[in-house]
Amino acid sequence: MTRFLAITRTEMLILRRNRWLVVTTLIMVLFALALTFAGSAPTGTLGVDMLTVSVASMTTLSVYLAPLLALMISFDAIAGEADRGSLALVLSYPAGRGEVLLGKFTAQLMALGFAMTVGFGSAGAVAAWSGGAGADSLIALARLICTSVLLGAVFLTLGYLLSALAPSATAAAGMAAGLWLVFVVLYDLGLLGAVVMDQGGAFTQSVFPWVMVANPADAFRVWNIAASDGVALSSGMVGAARALPDWAAPASLLVWPVLGFAAARAAFRRVEP
């Protein structure tokens, strides 16, 4: 436990020195506030408070930004150390590779969690002050923050996996960009094409909801957007969500970080300093 905490503390100092904590928090605050003010117009038409609409807008932001920030932080966790020549020094410490990886993960997840909480919390406070907030919208905001941290955890572990497999930090950066594109953009386009070709058949009715929720980004959408009954923009996810049990989306977001970390640890064991 002492070794693990020492690595976590060191990684937090590195994040602070590199201004990652400040930059990620600033990005989240600026984008969340921008979407909050931009999305305030429909509140009167929809008959809901401003915080409800703001949470729906910030959900769309988080599904793109949380994975991107997580991959930007984690892609050079191993490959970068190898390029800088410091990996051998890190592995000479009296700590296992799993402890090293867990220390990095904890520190970087704490940084992401801080950025998400401050960013979404600030925007939520502004929305509540400007247009009111009900109990349901406050619960939706808390759910958004927690699930955004979980989504970030998924892509942190996937970033470690790429970093362990890549021959260099540059290659890891390219692989991380490709991974983000596949999970966040291309996956949904592929599913859309399959649904159009199926024309309401067995795939659309039975297989599509499960294939969709297998993607952590879509599981995040289902858990948040479909749960916001008061927002008309969520209607596109409601049909798929109703075909799934309530535990499907949470299970996907909880299982992915465990699988990703296990795969990253296995790949890290094969890396030679």
PDB file of C-alpha atoms in Angstrom:
ATOM      1  CA  MET A   1       0.000   0.000   0.000  1.00  0.00           C
ATOM      2  CA  THR A   2       2.876   2.388   0.791  1.00  0.00           C
ATOM      3  CA  ARG A   3       4.490   1.714  -2.607  1.00  0.00           C
ATOM      4  CA  PHE A   4       1.204   2.203  -4.409  1.00  0.00           C
ATOM      5  CA  LEU A   5       0.541   5.511  -2.634  1.00  0.00           C
ATOM      6  CA  ALA A   6       4.077   6.713  -3.344  1.00  0.00           C
ATOM      7  CA  ILE A   7       3.601   6.089  -7.064  1.00  0.00           C
ATOM      8  CA  THR A   8       0.211   7.828  -6.974  1.00  0.00           C
ATOM      9  CA  ARG A   9       1.734  10.856  -5.256  1.00  0.00           C
ATOM     10  CA  THR A  10       4.568  10.997  -7.794  1.00  0.00           C
ATOM     11  CA  GLU A  11       2.134  10.853 -10.707  1.00  0.00           C
ATOM     12  CA  MET A  12       0.038  13.628  -9.186  1.00  0.00           C
ATOM     13  CA  LEU A  13       3.151  15.801  -8.913  1.00  0.00           C
ATOM     14  CA  ILE A  14       3.953  15.091 -12.564  1.00  0.00           C
ATOM     15  CA  LEU A  15       0.411  16.021 -13.612  1.00  0.00           C
ATOM     16  CA  ARG A  16       0.653  19.252 -11.644  1.00  0.00           C
ATOM     17  CA  ARG A  17       4.088  20.062 -13.051  1.00  0.00           C
ATOM     18  CA  ASN A  18       2.903  19.438 -16.615  1.00  0.00           C
ATOM     19  CA  ARG A  19      -0.215  21.580 -15.993  1.00  0.00           C
ATOM     20  CA  TRP A  20      -2.465  18.659 -16.968  1.00  0.00           C
ATOM     21  CA  LEU A  21      -4.730  19.164 -13.970  1.00  0.00           C
ATOM     22  CA  VAL A  22      -5.180  22.872 -14.730  1.00  0.00           C
ATOM     23  CA  VAL A  23      -5.625  22.362 -18.468  1.00  0.00           C
ATOM     24  CA  THR A  24      -8.191  19.550 -18.210  1.00  0.00           C
ATOM     25  CA  THR A  25     -10.192  21.433 -15.584  1.00  0.00           C
ATOM     26  CA  LEU A  26     -10.162  24.615 -17.652  1.00  0.00           C
ATOM     27  CA  ILE A  27     -11.283  22.731 -20.769  1.00  0.00           C
ATOM     28  CA  MET A  28     -14.174  21.117 -18.924  1.00  0.00           C
ATOM     29  CA  VAL A  29     -15.309  24.393 -17.343  1.00  0.00           C
ATOM     30  CA  LEU A  30     -15.201  26.357 -20.604  1.00  0.00           C
ATOM     31  CA  PHE A  31     -16.968  23.748 -22.729  1.00  0.00           C
ATOM     32  CA  ALA A  32     -19.579  22.962 -20.080  1.00  0.00           C
ATOM     33  CA  LEU A  33     -20.413  26.637 -19.563  1.00  0.00           C
ATOM     34  CA  ALA A  34     -20.575  27.249 -23.316  1.00  0.00           C
ATOM     35  CA  LEU A  35     -23.006  24.371 -23.827  1.00  0.00           C
ATOM     36  CA  THR A  36     -25.069  25.445 -20.829  1.00  0.00           C
ATOM     37  CA  PHE A  37     -25.669  28.912 -22.236  1.00  0.00           C
ATOM     38  CA  ALA A  38     -26.079  27.669 -25.813  1.00  0.00           C
ATOM     39  CA  GLY A  39     -28.627  25.057 -24.769  1.00  0.00           C
ATOM     40  CA  SER A  40     -30.735  27.293 -22.548  1.00  0.00           C
ATOM     41  CA  ALA A  41     -33.062  28.387 -25.373  1.00  0.00           C
ATOM     42  CA  PRO A  42     -35.301  25.247 -25.511  1.00  0.00           C
ATOM     43  CA  THR A  43     -36.216  25.323 -21.809  1.00  0.00           C
ATOM     44  CA  GLY A  44     -39.429  27.254 -22.327  1.00  0.00           C
ATOM     45  CA  THR A  45     -40.505  25.085 -25.262  1.00  0.00           C
ATOM     46  CA  LEU A  46     -39.841  21.812 -23.467  1.00  0.00           C
ATOM     47  CA  GLY A  47     -41.315  22.935 -20.178  1.00  0.00           C
ATOM     48  CA  VAL A  48     -38.340  21.803 -18.097  1.00  0.00           C
ATOM     49  CA  ASP A  49     -35.846  23.642 -15.948  1.00  0.00           C
ATOM     50  CA  MET A  50     -32.566  24.861 -17.375  1.00  0.00           C
ATOM     51  CA  LEU A  51     -30.451  22.345 -15.460  1.00  0.00           C
ATOM     52  CA  THR A  52     -32.247  19.415 -17.126  1.00  0.00           C
ATOM     53  CA  VAL A  53     -31.460  20.716 -20.607  1.00  0.00           C
ATOM     54  CA  SER A  54     -27.939  21.611 -19.511  1.00  0.00           C
ATOM     55  CA  VAL A  55     -27.299  18.049 -18.306  1.00  0.00           C
ATOM     56  CA  ALA A  56     -28.453  16.673 -21.668  1.00  0.00           C
ATOM     57  CA  SER A  57     -26.056  19.029 -23.477  1.00  0.00           C
ATOM     58  CA  MET A  58     -23.182  18.193 -21.145  1.00  0.00           C
ATOM     59  CA  THR A  59     -23.832  14.467 -21.665  1.00  0.00           C
ATOM     60  CA  THR A  60     -23.179  14.917 -25.373  1.00  0.00           C
ATOM     61  CA  LEU A  61     -20.033  16.873 -24.505  1.00  0.00           C
ATOM     62  CA  SER A  62     -18.773  14.241 -22.092  1.00  0.00           C
ATOM     63  CA  VAL A  63     -19.169  11.315 -24.481  1.00  0.00           C
ATOM     64  CA  TYR A  64     -16.677  13.011 -26.805  1.00  0.00           C
ATOM     65  CA  LEU A  65     -14.434  14.844 -24.365  1.00  0.00           C
ATOM     66  CA  ALA A  66     -14.014  12.379 -21.480  1.00  0.00           C
ATOM     67  CA  PRO A  67     -12.496   9.610 -23.666  1.00  0.00           C
ATOM     68  CA  LEU A  68     -10.313  12.121 -25.500  1.00  0.00           C
ATOM     69  CA  LEU A  69      -8.896  13.648 -22.311  1.00  0.00           C
ATOM     70  CA  ALA A  70      -8.344  10.215 -20.775  1.00  0.00           C
ATOM     71  CA  LEU A  71      -6.408   8.999 -23.822  1.00  0.00           C
ATOM     72  CA  MET A  72      -4.378  12.213 -23.974  1.00  0.00           C
ATOM     73  CA  ILE A  73      -3.271  11.689 -20.385  1.00  0.00           C
ATOM     74  CA  SER A  74      -2.606   7.941 -20.575  1.00  0.00           C
ATOM     75  CA  PHE A  75      -1.223   7.193 -24.052  1.00  0.00           C
ATOM     76  CA  ASP A  76       2.411   7.783 -23.030  1.00  0.00           C
ATOM     77  CA  ALA A  77       2.220   6.284 -19.550  1.00  0.00           C
ATOM     78  CA  ILE A  78       4.481   3.392 -20.601  1.00  0.00           C
ATOM     79  CA  ALA A  79       5.724   4.214 -24.112  1.00  0.00           C
ATOM     80  CA  GLY A  80       6.641   7.723 -23.020  1.00  0.00           C
ATOM     81  CA  GLU A  81       8.635   6.424 -20.072  1.00  0.00           C
ATOM     82  CA  ALA A  82      10.481   4.066 -22.435  1.00  0.00           C
ATOM     83  CA  ASP A  83      11.240   6.883 -24.901  1.00  0.00           C
ATOM     84  CA  ARG A  84      12.569   9.115 -22.144  1.00  0.00           C
ATOM     85  CA  GLY A  85      14.708   6.307 -20.757  1.00  0.00           C
ATOM     86  CA  SER A  86      13.038   6.423 -17.351  1.00  0.00           C
ATOM     87  CA  LEU A  87      11.140   3.147 -17.583  1.00  0.00           C
ATOM     88  CA  ALA A  88      14.115   1.130 -16.325  1.00  0.00           C
ATOM     89  CA  LEU A  89      14.358   3.429 -13.307  1.00  0.00           C
ATOM     90  CA  VAL A  90      10.647   3.098 -12.584  1.00  0.00           C
ATOM     91  CA  LEU A  91      10.813  -0.687 -12.789  1.00  0.00           C
ATOM     92  CA  SER A  92      13.838  -0.753 -10.477  1.00  0.00           C
ATOM     93  CA  TYR A  93      11.642   0.472  -7.624  1.00  0.00           C
ATOM     94  CA  PRO A  94      10.521  -2.168  -5.107  1.00  0.00           C
ATOM     95  CA  ALA A  95       7.033  -2.259  -6.647  1.00  0.00           C
ATOM     96  CA  GLY A  96       5.397  -4.675  -9.050  1.00  0.00           C
ATOM     97  CA  ARG A  97       4.276  -3.616 -12.489  1.00  0.00           C
ATOM     98  CA  GLY A  98       0.679  -3.922 -11.409  1.00  0.00           C
ATOM     99  CA  GLU A  99       1.331  -1.501  -8.546  1.00  0.00           C
ATOM    100  CA  VAL A 100       3.048   0.941 -10.901  1.00  0.00           C
ATOM    101  CA  LEU A 101       0.108   0.816 -13.291  1.00  0.00           C
ATOM    102  CA  LEU A 102      -2.435   1.112 -10.472  1.00  0.00           C
ATOM    103  CA  GLY A 103      -0.614   4.141  -9.055  1.00  0.00           C
ATOM    104  CA  LYS A 104      -0.678   5.870 -12.439  1.00  0.00           C
ATOM    105  CA  PHE A 105      -4.338   4.964 -12.908  1.00  0.00           C
ATOM    106  CA  THR A 106      -5.374   6.287  -9.500  1.00  0.00           C
ATOM    107  CA  ALA A 107      -3.585   9.606  -9.916  1.00  0.00           C
ATOM    108  CA  GLN A 108      -4.861  10.211 -13.437  1.00  0.00           C
ATOM    109  CA  LEU A 109      -8.401   9.162 -12.548  1.00  0.00           C
ATOM    110  CA  MET A 110      -8.337  11.582  -9.614  1.00  0.00           C
ATOM    111  CA  ALA A 111      -7.256  14.353 -12.000  1.00  0.00           C
ATOM    112  CA  LEU A 112     -10.054  13.512 -14.419  1.00  0.00           C
ATOM    113  CA  GLY A 113     -12.559  13.266 -11.610  1.00  0.00           C
ATOM    114  CA  PHE A 114     -11.536  16.673 -10.295  1.00  0.00           C
ATOM    115  CA  ALA A 115     -11.869  18.209 -13.764  1.00  0.00           C
ATOM    116  CA  MET A 116     -15.284  16.611 -14.350  1.00  0.00           C
ATOM    117  CA  THR A 117     -16.609  17.633 -10.953  1.00  0.00           C
ATOM    118  CA  VAL A 118     -15.450  21.241 -11.220  1.00  0.00           C
ATOM    119  CA  GLY A 119     -16.452  21.601 -14.885  1.00  0.00           C
ATOM    120  CA  PHE A 120     -19.907  20.046 -14.749  1.00  0.00           C
ATOM    121  CA  GLY A 121     -20.528  21.292 -11.226  1.00  0.00           C
ATOM    122  CA  SER A 122     -19.797  24.891 -12.210  1.00  0.00           C
ATOM    123  CA  ALA A 123     -22.004  24.691 -15.284  1.00  0.00           C
ATOM    124  CA  GLY A 124     -24.739  22.995 -13.276  1.00  0.00           C
ATOM    125  CA  ALA A 125     -24.605  25.687 -10.605  1.00  0.00           C
ATOM    126  CA  VAL A 126     -24.893  28.420 -13.245  1.00  0.00           C
ATOM    127  CA  ALA A 127     -27.817  26.628 -14.918  1.00  0.00           C
ATOM    128  CA  ALA A 128     -29.613  26.099 -11.603  1.00  0.00           C
ATOM    129  CA  TRP A 129     -29.100  29.730 -10.612  1.00  0.00           C
ATOM    130  CA  SER A 130     -30.285  31.017 -14.010  1.00  0.00           C
ATOM    131  CA  GLY A 131     -33.209  28.727 -14.780  1.00  0.00           C
ATOM    132  CA  GLY A 132     -33.989  26.675 -11.730  1.00  0.00           C
ATOM    133  CA  ALA A 133     -33.365  23.061 -10.800  1.00  0.00           C
ATOM    134  CA  GLY A 134     -35.539  20.233  -9.542  1.00  0.00           C
ATOM    135  CA  ALA A 135     -34.626  17.138  -7.579  1.00  0.00           C
ATOM    136  CA  ASP A 136     -34.573  14.996 -10.721  1.00  0.00           C
ATOM    137  CA  SER A 137     -32.207  17.363 -12.519  1.00  0.00           C
ATOM    138  CA  LEU A 138     -29.829  17.414  -9.544  1.00  0.00           C
ATOM    139  CA  ILE A 139     -29.798  13.614  -9.540  1.00  0.00           C
ATOM    140  CA  ALA A 140     -29.136  13.673 -13.294  1.00  0.00           C
ATOM    141  CA  LEU A 141     -26.188  16.028 -12.754  1.00  0.00           C
ATOM    142  CA  ALA A 142     -24.696  13.778 -10.073  1.00  0.00           C
ATOM    143  CA  ARG A 143     -25.186  10.753 -12.329  1.00  0.00           C
ATOM    144  CA  LEU A 144     -23.504  12.605 -15.204  1.00  0.00           C
ATOM    145  CA  ILE A 145     -20.420  13.372 -13.111  1.00  0.00           C
ATOM    146  CA  CYS A 146     -20.077   9.826 -11.770  1.00  0.00           C
ATOM    147  CA  THR A 147     -20.606   8.132 -15.127  1.00  0.00           C
ATOM    148  CA  SER A 148     -18.224  10.576 -16.840  1.00  0.00           C
ATOM    149  CA  VAL A 149     -15.522   9.528 -14.389  1.00  0.00           C
ATOM    150  CA  LEU A 150     -16.322   5.867 -15.143  1.00  0.00           C
ATOM    151  CA  LEU A 151     -16.112   6.558 -18.874  1.00  0.00           C
ATOM    152  CA  GLY A 152     -12.772   8.258 -18.327  1.00  0.00           C
ATOM    153  CA  ALA A 153     -11.582   5.223 -16.355  1.00  0.00           C
ATOM    154  CA  VAL A 154     -12.415   2.966 -19.308  1.00  0.00           C
ATOM    155  CA  PHE A 155     -10.280   4.974 -21.713  1.00  0.00           C
ATOM    156  CA  LEU A 156      -7.468   5.436 -19.217  1.00  0.00           C
ATOM    157  CA  THR A 157      -7.016   1.672 -19.080  1.00  0.00           C
ATOM    158  CA  LEU A 158      -7.309   1.378 -22.856  1.00  0.00           C
ATOM    159  CA  GLY A 159      -4.680   4.100 -23.156  1.00  0.00           C
ATOM    160  CA  TYR A 160      -2.340   2.069 -20.937  1.00  0.00           C
ATOM    161  CA  LEU A 161      -2.938  -0.978 -23.121  1.00  0.00           C
ATOM    162  CA  LEU A 162      -2.009   0.949 -26.265  1.00  0.00           C
ATOM    163  CA  SER A 163       0.991   2.484 -24.511  1.00  0.00           C
ATOM    164  CA  ALA A 164       2.277  -0.973 -23.552  1.00  0.00           C
ATOM    165  CA  LEU A 165       1.771  -2.330 -27.073  1.00  0.00           C
ATOM    166  CA  ALA A 166       3.135   0.655 -29.017  1.00  0.00           C
ATOM    167  CA  PRO A 167       6.829   0.795 -29.953  1.00  0.00           C
ATOM    168  CA  SER A 168       7.024   4.523 -29.199  1.00  0.00           C
ATOM    169  CA  ALA A 169       5.031   7.377 -27.711  1.00  0.00           C
ATOM    170  CA  THR A 170       4.363   8.754 -31.189  1.00  0.00           C
ATOM    171  CA  ALA A 171       2.882   5.452 -32.293  1.00  0.00           C
ATOM    172  CA  ALA A 172       0.834   5.306 -29.081  1.00  0.00           C
ATOM    173  CA  ALA A 173      -0.572   8.777 -29.807  1.00  0.00           C
ATOM    174  CA  GLY A 174      -1.659   7.689 -33.287  1.00  0.00           C
ATOM    175  CA  MET A 175      -3.197   4.497 -31.946  1.00  0.00           C
ATOM    176  CA  ALA A 176      -5.035   6.477 -29.249  1.00  0.00           C
ATOM    177  CA  ALA A 177      -6.503   8.820 -31.863  1.00  0.00           C
ATOM    178  CA  GLY A 178      -7.646   5.836 -33.910  1.00  0.00           C
ATOM    179  CA  LEU A 179      -9.167   4.176 -30.841  1.00  0.00           C
ATOM    180  CA  TRP A 180     -11.122   7.331 -29.983  1.00  0.00           C
ATOM    181  CA  LEU A 181     -12.388   7.581 -33.552  1.00  0.00           C
ATOM    182  CA  VAL A 182     -13.542   3.954 -33.597  1.00  0.00           C
ATOM    183  CA  PHE A 183     -15.306   3.926 -30.229  1.00  0.00           C
ATOM    184  CA  VAL A 184     -16.878   7.390 -30.333  1.00  0.00           C
ATOM    185  CA  VAL A 185     -17.639   7.926 -34.038  1.00  0.00           C
ATOM    186  CA  LEU A 186     -17.214   4.946 -36.370  1.00  0.00           C
ATOM    187  CA  TYR A 187     -18.860   2.367 -34.113  1.00  0.00           C
ATOM    188  CA  ASP A 188     -22.167   4.233 -34.151  1.00  0.00           C
ATOM    189  CA  LEU A 189     -21.949   4.814 -37.893  1.00  0.00           C
ATOM    190  CA  GLY A 190     -21.490   1.088 -38.419  1.00  0.00           C
ATOM    191  CA  LEU A 191     -24.475   0.295 -36.207  1.00  0.00           C
ATOM    192  CA  LEU A 192     -26.583   2.873 -38.046  1.00  0.00           C
ATOM    193  CA  GLY A 193     -25.721   1.274 -41.376  1.00  0.00           C
ATOM    194  CA  ALA A 194     -26.582  -2.170 -40.018  1.00  0.00           C
ATOM    195  CA  VAL A 195     -29.950  -0.940 -38.720  1.00  0.00           C
ATOM    196  CA  VAL A 196     -30.796   0.684 -42.061  1.00  0.00           C
ATOM    197  CA  MET A 197     -29.937  -2.514 -43.932  1.00  0.00           C
ATOM    198  CA  ASP A 198     -31.882  -4.650 -41.446  1.00  0.00           C
ATOM    199  CA  GLN A 199     -35.070  -2.550 -41.937  1.00  0.00           C
ATOM    200  CA  GLY A 200     -36.568  -3.336 -38.561  1.00  0.00           C
ATOM    201  CA  GLY A 201     -35.715  -7.035 -38.574  1.00  0.00           C
ATOM    202  CA  ALA A 202     -34.344  -9.339 -35.899  1.00  0.00           C
ATOM    203  CA  PHE A 203     -31.030  -7.492 -35.619  1.00  0.00           C
ATOM    204  CA  THR A 204     -32.735  -4.177 -34.874  1.00  0.00           C
ATOM    205  CA  GLN A 205     -35.179  -5.661 -32.392  1.00  0.00           C
ATOM    206  CA  SER A 206     -32.942  -8.064 -30.456  1.00  0.00           C
ATOM    207  CA  VAL A 207     -29.252  -7.740 -31.252  1.00  0.00           C
ATOM    208  CA  PHE A 208     -28.784  -4.003 -31.803  1.00  0.00           C
ATOM    209  CA  PRO A 209     -29.461  -2.866 -28.194  1.00  0.00           C
ATOM    210  CA  TRP A 210     -26.891  -5.322 -26.803  1.00  0.00           C
ATOM    211  CA  VAL A 211     -24.270  -4.534 -29.424  1.00  0.00           C
ATOM    212  CA  MET A 212     -24.787  -0.837 -28.776  1.00  0.00           C
ATOM    213  CA  VAL A 213     -24.424  -1.080 -24.997  1.00  0.00           C
ATOM    214  CA  ALA A 214     -21.272  -3.195 -25.431  1.00  0.00           C
ATOM    215  CA  ASN A 215     -19.556   0.038 -26.478  1.00  0.00           C
ATOM    216  CA  PRO A 216     -18.739   2.007 -23.279  1.00  0.00           C
ATOM    217  CA  ALA A 217     -19.464   5.330 -24.994  1.00  0.00           C
ATOM    218  CA  ASP A 218     -22.953   4.159 -25.983  1.00  0.00           C
ATOM    219  CA  ALA A 219     -23.501   2.598 -22.566  1.00  0.00           C
ATOM    220  CA  PHE A 220     -22.739   6.031 -21.126  1.00  0.00           C
ATOM    221  CA  ARG A 221     -25.320   7.603 -23.446  1.00  0.00           C
ATOM    222  CA  VAL A 222     -27.965   5.033 -22.571  1.00  0.00           C
ATOM    223  CA  TRP A 223     -27.404   5.429 -18.838  1.00  0.00           C
ATOM    224  CA  ASN A 224     -27.660   9.227 -18.967  1.00  0.00           C
ATOM    225  CA  ILE A 225     -29.666  10.455 -21.927  1.00  0.00           C
ATOM    226  CA  ALA A 226     -32.348   7.777 -21.852  1.00  0.00           C
ATOM    227  CA  ALA A 227     -32.793   8.378 -18.121  1.00  0.00           C
ATOM    228  CA  SER A 228     -33.619  12.068 -18.712  1.00  0.00           C
ATOM    229  CA  ASP A 229     -37.282  11.642 -19.498  1.00  0.00           C
ATOM    230  CA  GLY A 230     -37.972  15.358 -19.566  1.00  0.00           C
ATOM    231  CA  VAL A 231     -35.652  16.090 -22.474  1.00  0.00           C
ATOM    232  CA  ALA A 232     -36.999  15.499 -25.977  1.00  0.00           C
ATOM    233  CA  LEU A 233     -33.468  15.083 -27.295  1.00  0.00           C
ATOM    234  CA  SER A 234     -33.189  11.810 -25.398  1.00  0.00           C
ATOM    235  CA  SER A 235     -35.969  10.123 -27.379  1.00  0.00           C
ATOM    236  CA  GLY A 236     -33.509   8.542 -29.810  1.00  0.00           C
ATOM    237  CA  MET A 237     -31.991   6.451 -27.014  1.00  0.00           C
ATOM    238  CA  VAL A 238     -35.195   5.596 -25.186  1.00  0.00           C
ATOM    239  CA  GLY A 239     -36.280   2.870 -27.623  1.00  0.00           C
ATOM    240  CA  ALA A 240     -33.002   1.000 -27.356  1.00  0.00           C
ATOM    241  CA  ALA A 241     -32.822   1.493 -23.599  1.00  0.00           C
ATOM    242  CA  ARG A 242     -36.273  -0.006 -23.080  1.00  0.00           C
ATOM    243  CA  ALA A 243     -35.168  -3.189 -24.846  1.00  0.00           C
ATOM    244  CA  LEU A 244     -32.397  -3.663 -22.271  1.00  0.00           C
ATOM    245  CA  PRO A 245     -32.524  -4.547 -18.573  1.00  0.00           C
ATOM    246  CA  ASP A 246     -31.700  -1.705 -16.205  1.00  0.00           C
ATOM    247  CA  TRP A 247     -28.350  -3.249 -15.258  1.00  0.00           C
ATOM    248  CA  ALA A 248     -26.973  -3.502 -18.817  1.00  0.00           C
ATOM    249  CA  ALA A 249     -25.498  -0.023 -19.227  1.00  0.00           C
ATOM    250  CA  PRO A 250     -24.068   0.220 -15.676  1.00  0.00           C
ATOM    251  CA  ALA A 251     -22.552  -3.251 -16.011  1.00  0.00           C
ATOM    252  CA  SER A 252     -20.833  -2.276 -19.255  1.00  0.00           C
ATOM    253  CA  LEU A 253     -19.246   0.826 -17.728  1.00  0.00           C
ATOM    254  CA  LEU A 254     -18.155  -1.078 -14.630  1.00  0.00           C
ATOM    255  CA  VAL A 255     -16.729  -4.119 -16.434  1.00  0.00           C
ATOM    256  CA  TRP A 256     -14.757  -2.258 -19.101  1.00  0.00           C
ATOM    257  CA  PRO A 257     -12.208  -0.645 -16.706  1.00  0.00           C
ATOM    258  CA  VAL A 258     -11.540  -4.021 -15.061  1.00  0.00           C
ATOM    259  CA  LEU A 259     -11.001  -5.753 -18.393  1.00  0.00           C
ATOM    260  CA  GLY A 260      -8.935  -2.860 -19.726  1.00  0.00           C
ATOM    261  CA  PHE A 261      -6.696  -2.767 -16.678  1.00  0.00           C
ATOM    262  CA  ALA A 262      -6.172  -6.535 -16.759  1.00  0.00           C
ATOM    263  CA  ALA A 263      -5.229  -6.397 -20.442  1.00  0.00           C
ATOM    264  CA  ALA A 264      -2.911  -3.419 -19.875  1.00  0.00           C
ATOM    265  CA  ARG A 265      -1.203  -5.182 -16.971  1.00  0.00           C
ATOM    266  CA  ALA A 266      -0.669  -8.311 -19.053  1.00  0.00           C
ATOM    267  CA  ALA A 267       0.795  -6.260 -21.906  1.00  0.00           C
ATOM    268  CA  PHE A 268       2.981  -4.244 -19.501  1.00  0.00           C
ATOM    269  CA  ARG A 269       4.554  -7.447 -18.181  1.00  0.00           C
ATOM    270  CA  ARG A 270       5.959  -8.122 -21.652  1.00  0.00           C
ATOM    271  CA  VAL A 271       7.568  -4.694 -22.004  1.00  0.00           C
ATOM    272  CA  GLU A 272      11.332  -4.730 -21.700  1.00  0.00           C
ATOM    273  CA  PRO A 273      12.884  -1.628 -20.059  1.00  0.00           C
TER     274      PRO A 273
END
